[in-house]
Amino acid sequence: FDGYQAAGIVGIREGTSNRKLALPSDVGAYPDAISNALEALRLAGVDGPYSVLLGSDAYTALSEARDQGYPVIDHIKRIVSGEIIWAPAISGGCVLSTRGGDYELHLGEDVSIGYTSHTDKVVRLYLRETFTFLMLTSEASVAVAPAGTTA
């Protein structure tokens, strides 16, 4: 989602043409921040469904938060037509359209097999392959900075 500058790969979050937003320090205000991101997508002419990706800190805080006894995550589920996804590899989050046609998956040609362990009956191997996303439309996402940072 953040790309890889050394290889010239622009990530979904850094390549967006929408203004970057920041998560509020108060988790109870997350629904307002997500609503602002959804509004930006709609104003850019981007249809849903929409999904929300949150880094581990933001996702954990959201999962634990209550607003007068009602889970804050349920407020967000009511306004987002897609999924709320735990994305521990990012800091902050991203709101994006999952309508299709905005990103293209590129699989690398470097499949490798590796050894993990073995017993007298089982050998454990793994496969590894690189992949990246090519952004076809820059307006289909809104990057969301972590709480306490500027957008």
Coordinates of C-alpha atoms in Angstrom, one line a residue:
F1 CA 0.0 0.0 0.0
D2 CA 3.0 2.3 0.5
G3 CA 4.9 1.3 -2.6
Y4 CA 8.7 0.9 -2.8
Q5 CA 10.5 4.1 -3.8
A6 CA 13.8 2.5 -4.6
A7 CA 12.1 0.4 -7.3
G8 CA 10.0 3.2 -8.6
I9 CA 6.7 1.6 -7.3
V10 CA 4.1 4.2 -6.3
G11 CA 1.9 2.9 -3.5
I12 CA -1.9 3.2 -3.3
R13 CA -1.7 5.6 -0.4
E14 CA 1.0 7.9 -1.7
G15 CA -0.3 7.9 -5.2
T16 CA -3.8 9.1 -4.4
S17 CA -5.0 12.4 -5.8
N18 CA -7.3 13.0 -2.8
R19 CA -6.2 15.1 0.1
K20 CA -4.7 13.0 2.9
L21 CA -6.7 12.9 6.2
A22 CA -5.6 12.1 9.7
L23 CA -7.2 9.8 12.3
P24 CA -8.4 11.8 15.3
S25 CA -6.8 11.2 18.7
D26 CA -10.3 10.3 20.0
V27 CA -11.3 6.9 18.7
G28 CA -14.9 7.9 19.1
A29 CA -14.4 10.4 16.3
Y30 CA -13.1 7.7 13.8
P31 CA -16.6 7.5 12.1
D32 CA -16.4 11.2 11.3
A33 CA -12.9 10.8 9.7
I34 CA -14.1 7.8 7.7
S35 CA -17.2 9.7 6.6
N36 CA -14.9 12.5 5.4
A37 CA -12.9 10.0 3.4
L38 CA -16.0 8.5 1.9
E39 CA -17.3 12.0 1.0
A40 CA -14.0 12.7 -0.8
L41 CA -14.3 9.5 -2.8
R42 CA -17.9 10.3 -3.8
L43 CA -17.1 13.9 -4.7
A44 CA -14.3 12.5 -7.0
G45 CA -16.9 10.4 -8.7
V46 CA -15.7 7.1 -7.2
D47 CA -18.4 4.6 -6.6
G48 CA -18.4 1.9 -3.9
P49 CA -18.3 -0.5 -2.4
Y50 CA -15.8 1.0 -0.1
S51 CA -13.4 -0.7 2.3
V52 CA -11.3 0.6 5.2
L53 CA -7.8 -0.6 6.0
L54 CA -6.4 0.2 9.4
G55 CA -3.0 -0.4 10.8
S56 CA -2.7 -2.5 13.9
D57 CA -2.8 0.3 16.5
A58 CA -5.8 2.0 14.9
Y59 CA -7.7 -1.2 14.4
T60 CA -7.1 -2.4 17.9
A61 CA -8.1 1.0 19.3
L62 CA -11.3 0.9 17.2
S63 CA -12.1 -2.7 18.2
E64 CA -11.9 -1.8 21.8
A65 CA -13.7 1.6 21.7
R66 CA -17.3 2.1 22.9
D67 CA -19.6 5.1 22.5
Q68 CA -22.2 5.0 25.3
G69 CA -21.8 1.2 25.3
Y70 CA -22.1 0.8 21.5
P71 CA -19.0 -0.5 19.7
V72 CA -17.5 2.4 17.6
I73 CA -16.6 -0.2 14.9
D74 CA -20.3 -0.9 14.4
H75 CA -20.8 2.8 13.6
I76 CA -18.2 2.5 10.8
K77 CA -19.7 -0.7 9.6
R78 CA -23.0 1.1 9.0
I79 CA -21.4 3.7 6.8
V80 CA -18.9 1.5 4.9
S81 CA -20.4 -0.8 2.3
G82 CA -17.3 -3.1 2.2
E83 CA -15.0 -4.5 4.9
I84 CA -13.0 -3.1 7.7
I85 CA -9.6 -4.8 7.3
W86 CA -6.7 -5.2 9.8
A87 CA -3.6 -4.2 7.9
P88 CA -0.6 -4.4 10.3
A89 CA 1.9 -3.5 7.6
I90 CA 0.7 0.1 7.4
S91 CA 0.5 2.9 9.9
G92 CA -2.7 4.8 10.0
G93 CA -5.1 3.6 7.3
C94 CA -6.6 3.9 3.9
V95 CA -10.2 4.1 2.6
L96 CA -10.6 2.8 -0.9
S97 CA -13.1 1.7 -3.5
T98 CA -13.4 -2.0 -4.2
R99 CA -15.6 -1.4 -7.3
G100 CA -13.0 -2.9 -9.5
G101 CA -10.8 -1.5 -12.3
D102 CA -8.9 0.9 -10.1
Y103 CA -5.9 -1.3 -9.4
E104 CA -4.1 -4.1 -11.3
L105 CA -2.3 -6.9 -9.5
H106 CA 1.1 -7.7 -10.9
L107 CA 2.7 -10.9 -9.9
G108 CA 6.5 -11.2 -10.0
E109 CA 8.3 -13.9 -12.0
D110 CA 10.5 -14.9 -9.1
V111 CA 8.7 -17.8 -7.4
S112 CA 11.0 -19.5 -5.0
I113 CA 10.7 -22.5 -2.8
G114 CA 12.3 -22.6 0.7
Y115 CA 12.8 -25.1 3.5
T116 CA 11.3 -24.5 6.9
S117 CA 11.7 -27.7 8.9
H118 CA 11.3 -31.4 8.9
T119 CA 10.5 -34.4 11.1
D120 CA 10.9 -38.1 10.3
K121 CA 7.5 -38.0 8.5
V122 CA 7.0 -34.4 7.3
V123 CA 9.0 -31.8 5.4
R124 CA 7.7 -28.2 5.6
L125 CA 8.5 -26.1 2.6
Y126 CA 7.2 -22.6 1.6
L127 CA 6.6 -20.7 -1.6
R128 CA 7.5 -17.1 -2.0
E129 CA 6.5 -14.7 -4.8
T130 CA 6.7 -11.0 -5.2
F131 CA 3.7 -8.9 -6.2
T132 CA 2.6 -5.3 -6.4
F133 CA -0.4 -3.3 -7.4
L134 CA -0.4 -0.9 -10.4
M135 CA -2.7 2.1 -9.7
L136 CA -4.9 2.8 -12.7
T137 CA -6.9 5.6 -11.1
S138 CA -5.5 7.8 -8.5
E139 CA -8.8 9.1 -7.2
A140 CA -10.0 5.7 -5.8
S141 CA -8.3 5.9 -2.4
V142 CA -7.9 8.3 0.5
A143 CA -4.8 7.9 2.7
V144 CA -5.3 8.3 6.4
A145 CA -2.4 9.3 8.6
P146 CA -2.1 7.9 12.1
A147 CA -3.6 9.8 15.1
G148 CA -1.3 12.5 16.4
T149 CA 0.2 13.3 13.0
T150 CA -0.6 15.9 10.4
A151 CA -2.3 14.9 7.2

